[in-house]
Amino acid sequence: MTVLVCGGAGYIGSHTVYELIDKGDDVVIVDSLETGHIKAVHKDAKFYKGDIRDKEFLTNVFDKENIDAVIHFAANSLVGESMVNPLKYYDNNLYGTKVLLEVMIEHDVKKIVFSSTAATYGEPERVPILETDKTEPTNTYGETKLSMEKMMKWTDVAHGLKYVALRYFNACGAHKSGEIGEDHHPETHLIPLILQVPLGKREAISVFGNDYDTKDGTCIRDYIHVTDLAQAHILAVDYLMKGNESNVFNLGNGVGFTVNEVIETARKVTGKEIKAVMAERRAGDPAQLIASSEKAKTVLGWKPEHADLEEIIASAWKWHSTHPDGYMDK
Ligand code: UFG
């Protein structure tokens, strides 16, 4: 089977490509390298550099390759940036997806798995969050991801395009080989920022708010290992290849950790003092986000295998301590 991975040079995309190749699939990657990294591209994947908004480019890829299914990661994903530059998100995330779906239909490729997010829910009414809970995004990023889901829903009605939307909670960790990991510019995510302290790249980690209604006052998140996310994409492609209907799944461990707990675990894993300083709340941060992933477990047969926070942070530490400046291609 040949799988086209749009955004296969990015963080979650590259980890998914590694798992697909391990499983024996043929992989074609399309990535603009705007945020992705050429060094994250698996040597056994076929790589096309280009933007999914470029219809001629994408048509050429579909003409040349015999694609059975698409996994779509190619999107901008910074919440803060999406509030400052919303139209960038509409253009890349929505227009890009529109072009991709058009080309897929023109080539009779009608199966797609794509990255959605916990940000589609906005401020949750309860935790753990179920897929049927209210979706009211509080930022442009989440809004564009929800609109991508809706675009696929109506494209299914009209053209029979089958999709699986995977709503990730907090993706983290790195591949067991230590060859690929997280490298964002700018970095905004908690675990890589914490690990910059023992690497001597940052004086202290700022804790964004300690007056939330949680056990220690800091925000609670559901941290999920990137390889477990990657495996869910593979199961979702299988699910569609078997002729199943379009669907939406949460992906998380169902366990929440506070920011302070994550910092404490990082101290234990690295064996280093990690200085933390209290800071103002970050705008738009919900107090708690915890997934119910029962549906993914029951319907897809998904089973997270790296749910332990220490193991997750240890895998991230293996990557960051050997690549303190990331891929160094930016
Ligand atoms: N945090 C800090 N200090 C930092 C960075 C983060 O205290 O320097 C806190 C945040 O306030 C938050 C937690 O650590 O409580 C996790 O923050 P991240 O930025 O790592 O992740 P988010 O939960 O904000 O974002 C994740 C995904 C987004 C997605 C969002 C859904 O990374 O793509 O969940 O709400 F949109």
PDB file of N, CA and C in Angstrom, residues 1-23 25-32 46 48 50 52 58 61-62 66-75 96-97 100-101 104 109-116 145 148 152 161-168 226-241 251 300:
ATOM      1  N   MET A   1       0.842  -1.204   0.000  1.00  0.00           N
ATOM      2  CA  MET A   1       0.000   0.000   0.000  1.00  0.00           C
ATOM      3  C   MET A   1       0.878   1.255   0.000  1.00  0.00           C
ATOM      4  N   THR A   2       0.453   2.254  -0.759  1.00  0.00           N
ATOM      5  CA  THR A   2       1.199   3.519  -0.786  1.00  0.00           C
ATOM      6  C   THR A   2       0.405   4.594  -0.062  1.00  0.00           C
ATOM      7  N   VAL A   3       1.065   5.200   0.915  1.00  0.00           N
ATOM      8  CA  VAL A   3       0.411   6.251   1.699  1.00  0.00           C
ATOM      9  C   VAL A   3       1.123   7.570   1.420  1.00  0.00           C
ATOM     10  N   LEU A   4       0.336   8.593   1.068  1.00  0.00           N
ATOM     11  CA  LEU A   4       0.890   9.939   0.927  1.00  0.00           C
ATOM     12  C   LEU A   4       0.791  10.628   2.282  1.00  0.00           C
ATOM     13  N   VAL A   5       1.930  11.119   2.781  1.00  0.00           N
ATOM     14  CA  VAL A   5       1.933  11.832   4.060  1.00  0.00           C
ATOM     15  C   VAL A   5       2.238  13.303   3.778  1.00  0.00           C
ATOM     16  N   CYS A   6       1.222  14.141   3.899  1.00  0.00           N
ATOM     17  CA  CYS A   6       1.424  15.587   3.718  1.00  0.00           C
ATOM     18  C   CYS A   6       1.908  16.138   5.058  1.00  0.00           C
ATOM     19  N   GLY A   7       3.031  16.802   5.050  1.00  0.00           N
ATOM     20  CA  GLY A   7       3.612  17.267   6.308  1.00  0.00           C
ATOM     21  C   GLY A   7       4.439  16.173   6.972  1.00  0.00           C
ATOM     22  N   GLY A   8       5.008  15.289   6.177  1.00  0.00           N
ATOM     23  CA  GLY A   8       5.772  14.141   6.704  1.00  0.00           C
ATOM     24  C   GLY A   8       7.158  14.494   7.216  1.00  0.00           C
ATOM     25  N   ALA A   9       7.537  15.784   7.092  1.00  0.00           N
ATOM     26  CA  ALA A   9       8.828  16.212   7.640  1.00  0.00           C
ATOM     27  C   ALA A   9       8.643  16.963   8.958  1.00  0.00           C
ATOM     28  N   GLY A  10       7.413  17.024   9.423  1.00  0.00           N
ATOM     29  CA  GLY A  10       7.130  17.703  10.694  1.00  0.00           C
ATOM     30  C   GLY A  10       7.246  16.745  11.871  1.00  0.00           C
ATOM     31  N   TYR A  11       6.908  17.231  13.035  1.00  0.00           N
ATOM     32  CA  TYR A  11       7.103  16.457  14.270  1.00  0.00           C
ATOM     33  C   TYR A  11       6.280  15.159  14.271  1.00  0.00           C
ATOM     34  N   ILE A  12       4.969  15.279  14.233  1.00  0.00           N
ATOM     35  CA  ILE A  12       4.141  14.063  14.318  1.00  0.00           C
ATOM     36  C   ILE A  12       4.183  13.316  12.978  1.00  0.00           C
ATOM     37  N   GLY A  13       4.255  14.066  11.878  1.00  0.00           N
ATOM     38  CA  GLY A  13       4.331  13.460  10.548  1.00  0.00           C
ATOM     39  C   GLY A  13       5.548  12.558  10.399  1.00  0.00           C
ATOM     40  N   SER A  14       6.717  13.036  10.828  1.00  0.00           N
ATOM     41  CA  SER A  14       7.937  12.235  10.644  1.00  0.00           C
ATOM     42  C   SER A  14       7.871  10.956  11.477  1.00  0.00           C
ATOM     43  N   HIS A  15       7.310  11.056  12.679  1.00  0.00           N
ATOM     44  CA  HIS A  15       7.187   9.851  13.518  1.00  0.00           C
ATOM     45  C   HIS A  15       6.206   8.854  12.896  1.00  0.00           C
ATOM     46  N   THR A  16       5.169   9.357  12.257  1.00  0.00           N
ATOM     47  CA  THR A  16       4.208   8.461  11.607  1.00  0.00           C
ATOM     48  C   THR A  16       4.858   7.770  10.404  1.00  0.00           C
ATOM     49  N   VAL A  17       5.678   8.522   9.661  1.00  0.00           N
ATOM     50  CA  VAL A  17       6.381   7.925   8.515  1.00  0.00           C
ATOM     51  C   VAL A  17       7.279   6.775   8.993  1.00  0.00           C
ATOM     52  N   TYR A  18       7.984   6.962  10.090  1.00  0.00           N
ATOM     53  CA  TYR A  18       8.851   5.890  10.619  1.00  0.00           C
ATOM     54  C   TYR A  18       8.032   4.629  10.910  1.00  0.00           C
ATOM     55  N   GLU A  19       6.855   4.810  11.499  1.00  0.00           N
ATOM     56  CA  GLU A  19       6.020   3.640  11.837  1.00  0.00           C
ATOM     57  C   GLU A  19       5.468   2.977  10.572  1.00  0.00           C
ATOM     58  N   LEU A  20       5.064   3.795   9.588  1.00  0.00           N
ATOM     59  CA  LEU A  20       4.519   3.235   8.336  1.00  0.00           C
ATOM     60  C   LEU A  20       5.588   2.402   7.629  1.00  0.00           C
ATOM     61  N   ILE A  21       6.811   2.932   7.599  1.00  0.00           N
ATOM     62  CA  ILE A  21       7.898   2.222   6.906  1.00  0.00           C
ATOM     63  C   ILE A  21       8.262   0.944   7.660  1.00  0.00           C
ATOM     64  N   ASP A  22       8.263   1.008   8.975  1.00  0.00           N
ATOM     65  CA  ASP A  22       8.480  -0.193   9.801  1.00  0.00           C
ATOM     66  C   ASP A  22       7.469  -1.276   9.475  1.00  0.00           C
ATOM     67  N   LYS A  23       6.241  -0.839   9.212  1.00  0.00           N
ATOM     68  CA  LYS A  23       5.141  -1.776   8.936  1.00  0.00           C
ATOM     69  C   LYS A  23       5.225  -2.334   7.519  1.00  0.00           C
ATOM     70  N   ASP A  25       4.817  -0.324   4.567  1.00  0.00           N
ATOM     71  CA  ASP A  25       4.111   0.464   3.548  1.00  0.00           C
ATOM     72  C   ASP A  25       5.097   1.284   2.715  1.00  0.00           C
ATOM     73  N   ASP A  26       4.671   1.631   1.502  1.00  0.00           N
ATOM     74  CA  ASP A  26       5.431   2.603   0.700  1.00  0.00           C
ATOM     75  C   ASP A  26       4.941   3.984   1.095  1.00  0.00           C
ATOM     76  N   VAL A  27       5.888   4.903   1.296  1.00  0.00           N
ATOM     77  CA  VAL A  27       5.506   6.234   1.768  1.00  0.00           C
ATOM     78  C   VAL A  27       5.999   7.307   0.812  1.00  0.00           C
ATOM     79  N   VAL A  28       5.065   8.189   0.457  1.00  0.00           N
ATOM     80  CA  VAL A  28       5.397   9.377  -0.334  1.00  0.00           C
ATOM     81  C   VAL A  28       5.143  10.574   0.584  1.00  0.00           C
ATOM     82  N   ILE A  29       6.143  11.454   0.676  1.00  0.00           N
ATOM     83  CA  ILE A  29       5.994  12.629   1.547  1.00  0.00           C
ATOM     84  C   ILE A  29       5.905  13.893   0.693  1.00  0.00           C
ATOM     85  N   VAL A  30       4.954  14.741   1.061  1.00  0.00           N
ATOM     86  CA  VAL A  30       4.909  16.101   0.518  1.00  0.00           C
ATOM     87  C   VAL A  30       5.085  17.039   1.703  1.00  0.00           C
ATOM     88  N   ASP A  31       6.044  17.954   1.591  1.00  0.00           N
ATOM     89  CA  ASP A  31       6.249  18.913   2.687  1.00  0.00           C
ATOM     90  C   ASP A  31       6.892  20.173   2.102  1.00  0.00           C
ATOM     91  N   SER A  32       6.415  21.318   2.550  1.00  0.00           N
ATOM     92  CA  SER A  32       6.976  22.585   2.033  1.00  0.00           C
ATOM     93  C   SER A  32       8.281  22.938   2.735  1.00  0.00           C
ATOM     94  N   LYS A  46       9.733   8.488  -0.341  1.00  0.00           N
ATOM     95  CA  LYS A  46       9.933   9.322  -1.531  1.00  0.00           C
ATOM     96  C   LYS A  46       9.489  10.728  -1.171  1.00  0.00           C
ATOM     97  N   TYR A  48       8.746  14.809  -1.952  1.00  0.00           N
ATOM     98  CA  TYR A  48       8.478  15.921  -2.876  1.00  0.00           C
ATOM     99  C   TYR A  48       8.390  17.199  -2.048  1.00  0.00           C
ATOM    100  N   GLY A  50       7.151  20.777  -1.661  1.00  0.00           N
ATOM    101  CA  GLY A  50       6.174  21.666  -2.272  1.00  0.00           C
ATOM    102  C   GLY A  50       5.036  21.941  -1.318  1.00  0.00           C
ATOM    103  N   ILE A  52       0.998  22.276  -0.406  1.00  0.00           N
ATOM    104  CA  ILE A  52      -0.275  21.650  -0.813  1.00  0.00           C
ATOM    105  C   ILE A  52      -1.243  22.660  -1.435  1.00  0.00           C
ATOM    106  N   LEU A  58       0.699  19.481  -6.626  1.00  0.00           N
ATOM    107  CA  LEU A  58       0.047  18.334  -5.979  1.00  0.00           C
ATOM    108  C   LEU A  58      -0.516  17.363  -7.028  1.00  0.00           C
ATOM    109  N   VAL A  61       2.150  15.133  -8.269  1.00  0.00           N
ATOM    110  CA  VAL A  61       2.475  14.044  -7.325  1.00  0.00           C
ATOM    111  C   VAL A  61       1.445  12.918  -7.474  1.00  0.00           C
ATOM    112  N   PHE A  62       0.167  13.272  -7.497  1.00  0.00           N
ATOM    113  CA  PHE A  62      -0.888  12.255  -7.612  1.00  0.00           C
ATOM    114  C   PHE A  62      -0.840  11.553  -8.975  1.00  0.00           C
ATOM    115  N   ASN A  66       1.028   6.083  -7.140  1.00  0.00           N
ATOM    116  CA  ASN A  66      -0.216   5.326  -7.056  1.00  0.00           C
ATOM    117  C   ASN A  66      -0.722   5.325  -5.612  1.00  0.00           C
ATOM    118  N   ILE A  67      -1.350   6.412  -5.228  1.00  0.00           N
ATOM    119  CA  ILE A  67      -1.659   6.615  -3.806  1.00  0.00           C
ATOM    120  C   ILE A  67      -2.967   5.926  -3.412  1.00  0.00           C
ATOM    121  N   ASP A  68      -2.912   5.181  -2.301  1.00  0.00           N
ATOM    122  CA  ASP A  68      -4.117   4.495  -1.808  1.00  0.00           C
ATOM    123  C   ASP A  68      -4.827   5.308  -0.734  1.00  0.00           C
ATOM    124  N   ALA A  69      -4.053   6.012   0.089  1.00  0.00           N
ATOM    125  CA  ALA A  69      -4.649   6.781   1.196  1.00  0.00           C
ATOM    126  C   ALA A  69      -3.724   7.940   1.539  1.00  0.00           C
ATOM    127  N   VAL A  70      -4.313   8.947   2.189  1.00  0.00           N
ATOM    128  CA  VAL A  70      -3.552  10.145   2.551  1.00  0.00           C
ATOM    129  C   VAL A  70      -3.592  10.322   4.066  1.00  0.00           C
ATOM    130  N   ILE A  71      -2.445  10.705   4.638  1.00  0.00           N
ATOM    131  CA  ILE A  71      -2.434  11.171   6.036  1.00  0.00           C
ATOM    132  C   ILE A  71      -1.975  12.626   5.972  1.00  0.00           C
ATOM    133  N   HIS A  72      -2.774  13.489   6.549  1.00  0.00           N
ATOM    134  CA  HIS A  72      -2.580  14.930   6.328  1.00  0.00           C
ATOM    135  C   HIS A  72      -2.205  15.664   7.622  1.00  0.00           C
ATOM    136  N   PHE A  73      -0.912  16.085   7.691  1.00  0.00           N
ATOM    137  CA  PHE A  73      -0.419  16.859   8.846  1.00  0.00           C
ATOM    138  C   PHE A  73      -0.068  18.293   8.460  1.00  0.00           C
ATOM    139  N   ALA A  74      -0.153  18.587   7.135  1.00  0.00           N
ATOM    140  CA  ALA A  74       0.422  19.860   6.661  1.00  0.00           C
ATOM    141  C   ALA A  74      -0.440  21.042   7.077  1.00  0.00           C
ATOM    142  N   ALA A  75      -0.055  21.677   8.182  1.00  0.00           N
ATOM    143  CA  ALA A  75      -0.850  22.800   8.690  1.00  0.00           C
ATOM    144  C   ALA A  75       0.004  23.622   9.645  1.00  0.00           C
ATOM    145  N   GLY A  96      -5.418  25.079   1.979  1.00  0.00           N
ATOM    146  CA  GLY A  96      -4.532  23.947   1.666  1.00  0.00           C
ATOM    147  C   GLY A  96      -5.310  22.639   1.655  1.00  0.00           C
ATOM    148  N   THR A  97      -6.172  22.450   2.637  1.00  0.00           N
ATOM    149  CA  THR A  97      -6.965  21.212   2.711  1.00  0.00           C
ATOM    150  C   THR A  97      -7.956  21.136   1.551  1.00  0.00           C
ATOM    151  N   LEU A 100      -6.098  19.978  -1.458  1.00  0.00           N
ATOM    152  CA  LEU A 100      -5.769  18.554  -1.293  1.00  0.00           C
ATOM    153  C   LEU A 100      -6.994  17.676  -1.580  1.00  0.00           C
ATOM    154  N   LEU A 101      -8.130  18.034  -1.015  1.00  0.00           N
ATOM    155  CA  LEU A 101      -9.341  17.216  -1.226  1.00  0.00           C
ATOM    156  C   LEU A 101      -9.760  17.225  -2.700  1.00  0.00           C
ATOM    157  N   MET A 104      -7.474  14.928  -4.531  1.00  0.00           N
ATOM    158  CA  MET A 104      -7.799  13.540  -4.174  1.00  0.00           C
ATOM    159  C   MET A 104      -9.012  13.050  -4.959  1.00  0.00           C
ATOM    160  N   VAL A 109      -8.943   9.148  -5.069  1.00  0.00           N
ATOM    161  CA  VAL A 109      -8.359   8.697  -3.788  1.00  0.00           C
ATOM    162  C   VAL A 109      -9.311   9.220  -2.716  1.00  0.00           C
ATOM    163  N   LYS A 110      -9.958   8.334  -1.990  1.00  0.00           N
ATOM    164  CA  LYS A 110     -11.057   8.782  -1.142  1.00  0.00           C
ATOM    165  C   LYS A 110     -10.931   8.362   0.317  1.00  0.00           C
ATOM    166  N   LYS A 111      -9.668   8.280   0.780  1.00  0.00           N
ATOM    167  CA  LYS A 111      -9.449   7.949   2.189  1.00  0.00           C
ATOM    168  C   LYS A 111      -8.399   8.882   2.776  1.00  0.00           C
ATOM    169  N   ILE A 112      -8.774   9.560   3.847  1.00  0.00           N
ATOM    170  CA  ILE A 112      -7.835  10.502   4.460  1.00  0.00           C
ATOM    171  C   ILE A 112      -7.948  10.479   5.988  1.00  0.00           C
ATOM    172  N   VAL A 113      -6.773  10.465   6.615  1.00  0.00           N
ATOM    173  CA  VAL A 113      -6.678  10.560   8.079  1.00  0.00           C
ATOM    174  C   VAL A 113      -5.979  11.879   8.356  1.00  0.00           C
ATOM    175  N   PHE A 114      -6.476  12.663   9.285  1.00  0.00           N
ATOM    176  CA  PHE A 114      -5.797  13.943   9.489  1.00  0.00           C
ATOM    177  C   PHE A 114      -5.760  14.392  10.936  1.00  0.00           C
ATOM    178  N   SER A 115      -4.804  15.302  11.190  1.00  0.00           N
ATOM    179  CA  SER A 115      -4.549  15.832  12.535  1.00  0.00           C
ATOM    180  C   SER A 115      -5.590  16.858  12.902  1.00  0.00           C
ATOM    181  N   SER A 116      -6.422  16.515  13.849  1.00  0.00           N
ATOM    182  CA  SER A 116      -7.257  17.542  14.458  1.00  0.00           C
ATOM    183  C   SER A 116      -6.680  17.766  15.860  1.00  0.00           C
ATOM    184  N   LYS A 145      -9.100  23.936  12.468  1.00  0.00           N
ATOM    185  CA  LYS A 145      -9.095  22.464  12.518  1.00  0.00           C
ATOM    186  C   LYS A 145     -10.534  21.921  12.531  1.00  0.00           C
ATOM    187  N   MET A 148     -11.817  22.197   9.131  1.00  0.00           N
ATOM    188  CA  MET A 148     -11.277  21.126   8.274  1.00  0.00           C
ATOM    189  C   MET A 148     -12.128  19.866   8.446  1.00  0.00           C
ATOM    190  N   MET A 152     -14.435  18.088   5.441  1.00  0.00           N
ATOM    191  CA  MET A 152     -14.381  16.663   5.068  1.00  0.00           C
ATOM    192  C   MET A 152     -15.759  16.019   5.202  1.00  0.00           C
ATOM    193  N   LEU A 161     -15.947  10.784   0.097  1.00  0.00           N
ATOM    194  CA  LEU A 161     -14.584  10.788   0.645  1.00  0.00           C
ATOM    195  C   LEU A 161     -14.667  10.407   2.125  1.00  0.00           C
ATOM    196  N   LYS A 162     -13.947   9.361   2.512  1.00  0.00           N
ATOM    197  CA  LYS A 162     -14.027   8.899   3.909  1.00  0.00           C
ATOM    198  C   LYS A 162     -12.833   9.437   4.692  1.00  0.00           C
ATOM    199  N   TYR A 163     -13.119   9.955   5.877  1.00  0.00           N
ATOM    200  CA  TYR A 163     -12.050  10.587   6.663  1.00  0.00           C
ATOM    201  C   TYR A 163     -12.093  10.122   8.106  1.00  0.00           C
ATOM    202  N   VAL A 164     -10.910  10.189   8.733  1.00  0.00           N
ATOM    203  CA  VAL A 164     -10.832  10.042  10.190  1.00  0.00           C
ATOM    204  C   VAL A 164     -10.110  11.271  10.722  1.00  0.00           C
ATOM    205  N   ALA A 165     -10.766  11.990  11.628  1.00  0.00           N
ATOM    206  CA  ALA A 165     -10.141  13.143  12.292  1.00  0.00           C
ATOM    207  C   ALA A 165      -9.634  12.664  13.645  1.00  0.00           C
ATOM    208  N   LEU A 166      -8.346  12.887  13.901  1.00  0.00           N
ATOM    209  CA  LEU A 166      -7.760  12.470  15.179  1.00  0.00           C
ATOM    210  C   LEU A 166      -7.487  13.723  16.011  1.00  0.00           C
ATOM    211  N   ARG A 167      -8.219  13.852  17.086  1.00  0.00           N
ATOM    212  CA  ARG A 167      -8.075  15.039  17.941  1.00  0.00           C
ATOM    213  C   ARG A 167      -7.022  14.757  19.007  1.00  0.00           C
ATOM    214  N   TYR A 168      -5.802  15.254  18.752  1.00  0.00           N
ATOM    215  CA  TYR A 168      -4.703  15.008  19.686  1.00  0.00           C
ATOM    216  C   TYR A 168      -4.817  15.902  20.894  1.00  0.00           C
ATOM    217  N   VAL A 226       4.331  10.669  21.062  1.00  0.00           N
ATOM    218  CA  VAL A 226       4.185  10.852  19.618  1.00  0.00           C
ATOM    219  C   VAL A 226       4.143   9.511  18.866  1.00  0.00           C
ATOM    220  N   THR A 227       4.820   8.498  19.367  1.00  0.00           N
ATOM    221  CA  THR A 227       4.783   7.184  18.692  1.00  0.00           C
ATOM    222  C   THR A 227       3.414   6.531  18.874  1.00  0.00           C
ATOM    223  N   ASP A 228       2.784   6.759  20.019  1.00  0.00           N
ATOM    224  CA  ASP A 228       1.417   6.254  20.211  1.00  0.00           C
ATOM    225  C   ASP A 228       0.455   6.986  19.266  1.00  0.00           C
ATOM    226  N   LEU A 229       0.683   8.282  19.069  1.00  0.00           N
ATOM    227  CA  LEU A 229      -0.139   9.016  18.091  1.00  0.00           C
ATOM    228  C   LEU A 229       0.079   8.426  16.697  1.00  0.00           C
ATOM    229  N   ALA A 230       1.345   8.185  16.370  1.00  0.00           N
ATOM    230  CA  ALA A 230       1.678   7.645  15.040  1.00  0.00           C
ATOM    231  C   ALA A 230       0.941   6.321  14.804  1.00  0.00           C
ATOM    232  N   GLN A 231       0.954   5.459  15.822  1.00  0.00           N
ATOM    233  CA  GLN A 231       0.271   4.155  15.693  1.00  0.00           C
ATOM    234  C   GLN A 231      -1.228   4.338  15.448  1.00  0.00           C
ATOM    235  N   ALA A 232      -1.816   5.341  16.057  1.00  0.00           N
ATOM    236  CA  ALA A 232      -3.251   5.583  15.863  1.00  0.00           C
ATOM    237  C   ALA A 232      -3.546   5.945  14.405  1.00  0.00           C
ATOM    238  N   HIS A 233      -2.621   6.649  13.758  1.00  0.00           N
ATOM    239  CA  HIS A 233      -2.832   6.984  12.341  1.00  0.00           C
ATOM    240  C   HIS A 233      -2.838   5.729  11.479  1.00  0.00           C
ATOM    241  N   ILE A 234      -1.945   4.807  11.824  1.00  0.00           N
ATOM    242  CA  ILE A 234      -1.874   3.561  11.056  1.00  0.00           C
ATOM    243  C   ILE A 234      -3.169   2.763  11.226  1.00  0.00           C
ATOM    244  N   LEU A 235      -3.648   2.699  12.466  1.00  0.00           N
ATOM    245  CA  LEU A 235      -4.910   1.986  12.724  1.00  0.00           C
ATOM    246  C   LEU A 235      -6.075   2.684  12.011  1.00  0.00           C
ATOM    247  N   ALA A 236      -6.035   4.013  11.951  1.00  0.00           N
ATOM    248  CA  ALA A 236      -7.119   4.757  11.303  1.00  0.00           C
ATOM    249  C   ALA A 236      -7.114   4.522   9.789  1.00  0.00           C
ATOM    250  N   VAL A 237      -5.927   4.418   9.195  1.00  0.00           N
ATOM    251  CA  VAL A 237      -5.860   4.110   7.758  1.00  0.00           C
ATOM    252  C   VAL A 237      -6.442   2.713   7.521  1.00  0.00           C
ATOM    253  N   ASP A 238      -6.055   1.744   8.353  1.00  0.00           N
ATOM    254  CA  ASP A 238      -6.596   0.369   8.237  1.00  0.00           C
ATOM    255  C   ASP A 238      -8.114   0.381   8.329  1.00  0.00           C
ATOM    256  N   TYR A 239      -8.601   1.144   9.280  1.00  0.00           N
ATOM    257  CA  TYR A 239     -10.044   1.257   9.520  1.00  0.00           C
ATOM    258  C   TYR A 239     -10.745   1.739   8.243  1.00  0.00           C
ATOM    259  N   LEU A 240     -10.170   2.741   7.596  1.00  0.00           N
ATOM    260  CA  LEU A 240     -10.795   3.255   6.364  1.00  0.00           C
ATOM    261  C   LEU A 240     -10.636   2.266   5.215  1.00  0.00           C
ATOM    262  N   MET A 241      -9.476   1.613   5.146  1.00  0.00           N
ATOM    263  CA  MET A 241      -9.248   0.654   4.048  1.00  0.00           C
ATOM    264  C   MET A 241     -10.237  -0.514   4.137  1.00  0.00           C
ATOM    265  N   LEU A 251      -7.359  11.415  21.041  1.00  0.00           N
ATOM    266  CA  LEU A 251      -6.163  10.629  21.360  1.00  0.00           C
ATOM    267  C   LEU A 251      -5.434  11.257  22.543  1.00  0.00           C
ATOM    268  N   LEU A 300     -10.942   1.515  17.080  1.00  0.00           N
ATOM    269  CA  LEU A 300      -9.707   1.320  16.294  1.00  0.00           C
ATOM    270  C   LEU A 300      -8.816   0.226  16.880  1.00  0.00           C
TER     271      LEU A 300
END
